[in-house]
Amino acid sequence: MYKQYCGRLDTSHKDQFITLNGWVQKRRDLGGLIFIDLRDREGIVQVVIDPEHIETNDDLSKIRNEFCLEIKGHVRLRPQQQINHKITTGEIEINANTLKVISSADNLPLDFNQNNSEEQRLKYRYLDLRRTEMSQKLKARSRITSIIRNFLEEHDFLDIETPVLSKSTPEGARDYLVPSRVHPGDFYALPQSPQIYKQLLMVAGFDKYYQIVKCFRDEDLRADRQPEFTQVDIETSFLTSAEIRNIAESLVRRLWTQTLDIELPQFPVYTYDYVMETYGSDKPDLRNPLKIIDFKRSLSSCSLGIIQESLSDENYVKGLCIPNGSKLSRKEIDNYIAYAKTFKSKGLIWIKLNNIKDGLNGIQSSIKKFLTDEILNNIIKACDAEDGDILFISVDKKSNVLNILGELRNKIGNDLNLIRLDEWQPLWVVDFPMFETSEDGNLQAMHHPFTSPKETSVDKILENPLELLSNSYDMVINGYEVGGGSVRIHSQEIQAAIFKLLHLDEDEQQDKFGFLLEALSYGAPAHGGIAFGLDRLVMLLVGTNNIRDVIAFPKTTSASDLMMNAPSSVDINVLKDLSITVE
Amino acid sequence: MYKQYCGRLDTSHKDQFITLNGWVQKRRDLGGLIFIDLRDREGIVQVVIDPEHIETNDDLSKIRNEFCLEIKGHVRLRPQQQINHKITTGEIEINANTLKVISSADNLPLDFNQNNSEEQRLKYRYLDLRRTEMSQKLKARSRITSIIRNFLEEHDFLDIETPVLSKSTPEGARDYLVPSRVHPGDFYALPQSPQIYKQLLMVAGFDKYYQIVKCFRDEDLRADRQPEFTQVDIETSFLTSAEIRNIAESLVRRLWTQTLDIELPQFPVYTYDYVMETYGSDKPDLRNPLKIIDFKRSLSSCSLGIIQESLSDENYVKGLCIPNGSKLSRKEIDNYIAYAKTFKSKGLIWIKLNNIKDGLNGIQSSIKKFLTDEILNNIIKACDAEDGDILFISVDKKSNVLNILGELRNKIGNDLNLIRLDEWQPLWVVDFPMFETSEDGNLQAMHHPFTSPKETSVDKILENPLELLSNSYDMVINGYEVGGGSVRIHSQEIQAAIFKLLHLDEDEQQDKFGFLLEALSYGAPAHGGIAFGLDRLVMLLVGTNNIRDVIAFPKTTSASDLMMNAPSSVDINVLKDLSITVE
């Protein structure tokens, strides 16, 4: 007699005497017998109880849903007409000999047969996780991390832990702080990533490091963000960015084959400039067939004011051609124009191509009176448009046009079901700019300040920082940025130059990063790495778009734990111990 | 041509053209050639450079220790007389074709050929980790965690992550707190263990959970403690304590075979009461042959005041018999008496057995005038003493005697080299008391308040709490507590009774643990688990007694990171954001 999982039983266990532990999923009383669907984390099996012959000390009449039971009995084949082909255990059932109630269950605050509010589900997370749909996701996550670890260990990566009680590093978001009791007035920071530690592990000579590690950002949360998230953190020495990408791509390829039995296509490598110009996003969903098209030349003879002005200034004239979009109503078009306005659009030009061969007579357009047959012809040629298409064109400065059209591309792709949902479309985005200009006009690092520029001359770096490209790469799958990384700076001079561009004077450099700069003077290896967002990878692999589905105990968008009621107030004496007071 | 680790090369690579990356361990110039010992994380190999024929753009004369190099060349056999049998690569060397300096190295602040202060070593951790002795320990740790994960996954355990931003739970030590920005005045706590989360995962039905996870205690640190430590956290449903111990023991047994090629002996299972009475410790080092012996009966006719008093009160009269201890000088004996006093000893009786057959004439003793030949005879029989032994006897209340003799046993065992250092002596300690009395006279849980008592009647639990034994177990190896756990309470009534004994009234119970008590009402499974201290396990397996040796970036005993200088002060505006001020 041995313990078995309900969900793993099948005809191969016929006649075996087994012990099961599980929960009552359903009870039916029929012809003097009690039929119980018993559930454990592996699935469900049918248990048949004959009240006349079962050995038990418990009151069978009281047993109902979510009672926790121990059942001993024999596995037997079901009669032919009772076979259930929908579940893997559907050909067998358990003829119960003994039954023990391990725990009874009060009426549950969640109803598993209907939708419960997310608030209730989070408060009673330990019950919500009993639903097969939920438990399967956490099981998949466990398997996914296991595949990742096995892959990396096969490739000589060492699992090395780095501190959680750490020091603030400039990753761009707010840190969570931890007051020190021993050093009154001082604080630790929870890491936004183990960035500097992993670089120092390279200086120490470990050359292939990985860690699956919690990271923390005190940001204003969005639906797909959590204050703590899990990173698959990888760093290597002596490899080129192409070699690092190759390892990362092989890892992701293996995840897809081993969890979904799907061979991913080769990952195309696109530059940041290309994907911004073509998709209006640095994480384009390539399942969406829409591309951004340049209409500046084809519209050049159009007398519309903003078009003419764009010829002399540097403004963009770009647009999207939506197949079969001419069926959009005037109201729908207006809605898209309004949607674009939320991204600083001043308006959109639209052209409905009903009958191309009829020329101007075959179209409708917001700028029809500024069009000629020749201009129309040029436009149609520029985008290979066909009858029934609609064009949306934005005229504005570059960054606005690309952002507006990128957002519109996503929305229209979704609305019109243009996205090929059965496909996987991974890609690499490379050659990001080193810097962008922040709202206050200062330079800020687009990745982080340890990212290597492609330029290696310190003079040239200081000369034209906004022109610099970085040796960085993001992995994007179906519009999600699942990972990102870079080759790092391993030259003290270049690192100091980058800090200088980021307005750290020498004192500040020494104060904040003196140890890093010094480390680079003792034989630092060339190194680089990548970090994957594990939560996002799991989301993609299990097919959910709610990040809370793949985390055992997630927090709300206001960073609360509704189950335990955290954060919460603490005793005044505890704060006194920490030398802090609440304002 | 392909990249290789220096330390993995051997004669099987003869004639291959390879690429190496590594650091200069040593440089010798000899007969016009340059010999470099090149080091990477896997070991060292000898590289031979002929300055006349090497392809390089670098100045060979400048290359010195800790430069980071790339070498390409052929593997060739060393001449017979140059073979070095001390290293695995000693039969071959690399005939370098090309050399590239990846990074030069300034003079190192650590001298690898002599002892450096621990402060310097921690400040320059990234250099200290270059020493083979240190890097081997972190490599071993990575391998150990891998063995643990593989074992647990083979046994159906799921790796499930629990929150770091958590709520304070009563584990007995201070929490590290994290102020919430979104909820001003509220705090998260960093977990001292994922105890409640893992219990709720059992309620959710996962039945076999594990996690290798950082835990946090803001305690006054000792040499073998760190503010953050790593726990191998395991929880199961439906298993007895013996079944849980069996899994845990198999795991540890595998660690020893796979890392040390050692078969551990079967783990004996001793009760807390037995090990306290016999070894004066709940984590006895069984490699130490000394046992505590009861002399109350054999000394009963001794007229010494405290002995006679002990007959009527409940005081203990117990001692140690030290083989060959009569060689101890009077000064050494006095030192042990003084040592015992640091553990509240009021004094020790000692008896040197020089010549047993001469009776009282053959001994020296601090209580000689109170002894008779008959008493002496009884004492000798009680402990099977032999010529040359010395006895130390303590008379005091129970807890003092056991503590004093336990500490003395350790010290004398070490001083007199009685401990069999080549042995591994694991054991289980079971049946701990549920409660102990704290200094303020209140009950406190000896493990934690979720530990199941062996008694299941609520009435009896409330009646005699200090008599209760818990269903708990510690794993001890060579005097280190490497793991501990228990069967947990899964009955709401018993859990509420235990909270009551710990002076939580119903309001406080609801406030702090309402969610747990409620969870126990919805079909909670019987469950229990164990947690191993990974750092300690690794310490034992790599043979160090310094916990900082097995942590990549450890903190000092004042919880400081000397490399990054954490904790540190933060900007006043950051604190304002968090609604806190420093006093």
PDB file of C-alpha atoms in Angstrom, chain A residues 200-295:
ATOM      1  CA  LEU A 200      32.324  42.411  -9.161  1.00  0.00           C
ATOM      2  CA  LEU A 201      31.901  38.644  -9.366  1.00  0.00           C
ATOM      3  CA  MET A 202      33.327  38.943 -12.872  1.00  0.00           C
ATOM      4  CA  VAL A 203      36.259  40.968 -11.528  1.00  0.00           C
ATOM      5  CA  ALA A 204      36.670  38.173  -8.973  1.00  0.00           C
ATOM      6  CA  GLY A 205      37.058  35.737 -11.849  1.00  0.00           C
ATOM      7  CA  PHE A 206      33.864  33.641 -11.757  1.00  0.00           C
ATOM      8  CA  ASP A 207      33.224  34.370 -15.474  1.00  0.00           C
ATOM      9  CA  LYS A 208      29.815  32.660 -15.631  1.00  0.00           C
ATOM     10  CA  TYR A 209      27.334  33.575 -12.940  1.00  0.00           C
ATOM     11  CA  TYR A 210      23.621  33.219 -12.612  1.00  0.00           C
ATOM     12  CA  GLN A 211      21.034  33.761  -9.950  1.00  0.00           C
ATOM     13  CA  ILE A 212      17.261  33.583  -9.858  1.00  0.00           C
ATOM     14  CA  VAL A 213      16.729  36.450  -7.512  1.00  0.00           C
ATOM     15  CA  LYS A 214      14.155  38.806  -6.081  1.00  0.00           C
ATOM     16  CA  CYS A 215      14.549  42.461  -7.056  1.00  0.00           C
ATOM     17  CA  PHE A 216      12.636  45.462  -5.791  1.00  0.00           C
ATOM     18  CA  ARG A 217      11.299  48.725  -7.177  1.00  0.00           C
ATOM     19  CA  ASP A 218       9.214  51.184  -5.251  1.00  0.00           C
ATOM     20  CA  GLU A 219       7.401  52.467  -8.319  1.00  0.00           C
ATOM     21  CA  ASP A 220       3.858  53.518  -8.836  1.00  0.00           C
ATOM     22  CA  LEU A 221       2.496  50.190  -9.850  1.00  0.00           C
ATOM     23  CA  ARG A 222       0.784  49.277 -13.042  1.00  0.00           C
ATOM     24  CA  ALA A 223      -1.280  46.192 -13.673  1.00  0.00           C
ATOM     25  CA  ASP A 224       1.727  44.232 -14.889  1.00  0.00           C
ATOM     26  CA  ARG A 225       4.189  45.380 -12.217  1.00  0.00           C
ATOM     27  CA  GLN A 226       4.871  44.113  -8.715  1.00  0.00           C
ATOM     28  CA  PRO A 227       7.005  45.805  -6.028  1.00  0.00           C
ATOM     29  CA  GLU A 228       9.094  42.653  -5.862  1.00  0.00           C
ATOM     30  CA  PHE A 229       9.810  40.655  -8.975  1.00  0.00           C
ATOM     31  CA  THR A 230      12.048  37.772  -9.879  1.00  0.00           C
ATOM     32  CA  GLN A 231      14.961  38.145 -12.207  1.00  0.00           C
ATOM     33  CA  VAL A 232      16.977  35.462 -13.982  1.00  0.00           C
ATOM     34  CA  ASP A 233      20.260  37.270 -13.660  1.00  0.00           C
ATOM     35  CA  ILE A 234      23.163  36.224 -15.864  1.00  0.00           C
ATOM     36  CA  GLU A 235      26.677  37.599 -16.260  1.00  0.00           C
ATOM     37  CA  THR A 236      29.656  36.347 -18.234  1.00  0.00           C
ATOM     38  CA  SER A 237      33.227  37.349 -18.926  1.00  0.00           C
ATOM     39  CA  PHE A 238      35.150  37.299 -22.191  1.00  0.00           C
ATOM     40  CA  LEU A 239      32.127  36.913 -24.472  1.00  0.00           C
ATOM     41  CA  THR A 240      30.943  39.212 -27.261  1.00  0.00           C
ATOM     42  CA  SER A 241      27.406  40.540 -27.206  1.00  0.00           C
ATOM     43  CA  ALA A 242      26.538  38.089 -30.014  1.00  0.00           C
ATOM     44  CA  GLU A 243      27.854  35.200 -27.914  1.00  0.00           C
ATOM     45  CA  ILE A 244      25.858  36.329 -24.884  1.00  0.00           C
ATOM     46  CA  ARG A 245      22.725  36.705 -27.021  1.00  0.00           C
ATOM     47  CA  ASN A 246      23.342  33.251 -28.391  1.00  0.00           C
ATOM     48  CA  ILE A 247      23.347  31.689 -24.918  1.00  0.00           C
ATOM     49  CA  ALA A 248      20.244  33.629 -23.900  1.00  0.00           C
ATOM     50  CA  GLU A 249      18.438  32.687 -27.097  1.00  0.00           C
ATOM     51  CA  SER A 250      19.284  29.000 -26.640  1.00  0.00           C
ATOM     52  CA  LEU A 251      17.922  29.141 -23.098  1.00  0.00           C
ATOM     53  CA  VAL A 252      14.631  30.658 -24.223  1.00  0.00           C
ATOM     54  CA  ARG A 253      14.422  28.263 -27.140  1.00  0.00           C
ATOM     55  CA  ARG A 254      14.765  25.356 -24.720  1.00  0.00           C
ATOM     56  CA  LEU A 255      12.037  26.789 -22.468  1.00  0.00           C
ATOM     57  CA  TRP A 256       9.639  26.841 -25.399  1.00  0.00           C
ATOM     58  CA  THR A 257      10.460  23.311 -26.555  1.00  0.00           C
ATOM     59  CA  GLN A 258      10.379  21.788 -23.089  1.00  0.00           C
ATOM     60  CA  THR A 259       7.228  23.472 -21.835  1.00  0.00           C
ATOM     61  CA  LEU A 260       5.189  24.027 -25.021  1.00  0.00           C
ATOM     62  CA  ASP A 261       6.850  21.636 -27.443  1.00  0.00           C
ATOM     63  CA  ILE A 262       7.336  24.548 -29.808  1.00  0.00           C
ATOM     64  CA  GLU A 263      10.454  25.354 -31.826  1.00  0.00           C
ATOM     65  CA  LEU A 264      10.852  29.118 -31.852  1.00  0.00           C
ATOM     66  CA  PRO A 265      11.970  30.686 -35.133  1.00  0.00           C
ATOM     67  CA  GLN A 266      15.471  32.154 -35.299  1.00  0.00           C
ATOM     68  CA  PHE A 267      15.430  35.507 -33.478  1.00  0.00           C
ATOM     69  CA  PRO A 268      15.939  38.360 -35.958  1.00  0.00           C
ATOM     70  CA  VAL A 269      18.297  41.095 -34.729  1.00  0.00           C
ATOM     71  CA  TYR A 270      16.973  44.612 -35.351  1.00  0.00           C
ATOM     72  CA  THR A 271      18.489  47.909 -34.361  1.00  0.00           C
ATOM     73  CA  TYR A 272      16.680  50.250 -32.029  1.00  0.00           C
ATOM     74  CA  ASP A 273      16.549  52.775 -34.859  1.00  0.00           C
ATOM     75  CA  TYR A 274      14.915  50.270 -37.220  1.00  0.00           C
ATOM     76  CA  VAL A 275      12.222  49.072 -34.816  1.00  0.00           C
ATOM     77  CA  MET A 276      11.392  52.619 -33.744  1.00  0.00           C
ATOM     78  CA  GLU A 277      11.011  53.739 -37.364  1.00  0.00           C
ATOM     79  CA  THR A 278       9.124  50.603 -38.414  1.00  0.00           C
ATOM     80  CA  TYR A 279       6.991  49.758 -35.399  1.00  0.00           C
ATOM     81  CA  GLY A 280       7.077  52.891 -33.256  1.00  0.00           C
ATOM     82  CA  SER A 281       8.197  50.840 -30.274  1.00  0.00           C
ATOM     83  CA  ASP A 282      11.370  49.319 -28.865  1.00  0.00           C
ATOM     84  CA  LYS A 283       9.385  46.197 -27.994  1.00  0.00           C
ATOM     85  CA  PRO A 284       7.310  45.587 -31.104  1.00  0.00           C
ATOM     86  CA  ASP A 285       4.835  42.753 -31.379  1.00  0.00           C
ATOM     87  CA  LEU A 286       5.841  41.232 -34.717  1.00  0.00           C
ATOM     88  CA  ARG A 287       2.659  39.167 -34.825  1.00  0.00           C
ATOM     89  CA  ASN A 288       1.044  42.440 -35.829  1.00  0.00           C
ATOM     90  CA  PRO A 289       1.543  42.830 -39.599  1.00  0.00           C
ATOM     91  CA  LEU A 290       1.241  46.633 -39.568  1.00  0.00           C
ATOM     92  CA  LYS A 291       4.359  48.658 -40.329  1.00  0.00           C
ATOM     93  CA  ILE A 292       4.938  52.366 -40.266  1.00  0.00           C
ATOM     94  CA  ILE A 293       5.269  53.875 -43.722  1.00  0.00           C
ATOM     95  CA  ASP A 294       6.935  57.113 -44.740  1.00  0.00           C
ATOM     96  CA  PHE A 295       4.632  59.403 -46.746  1.00  0.00           C
TER      97      PHE A 295
END
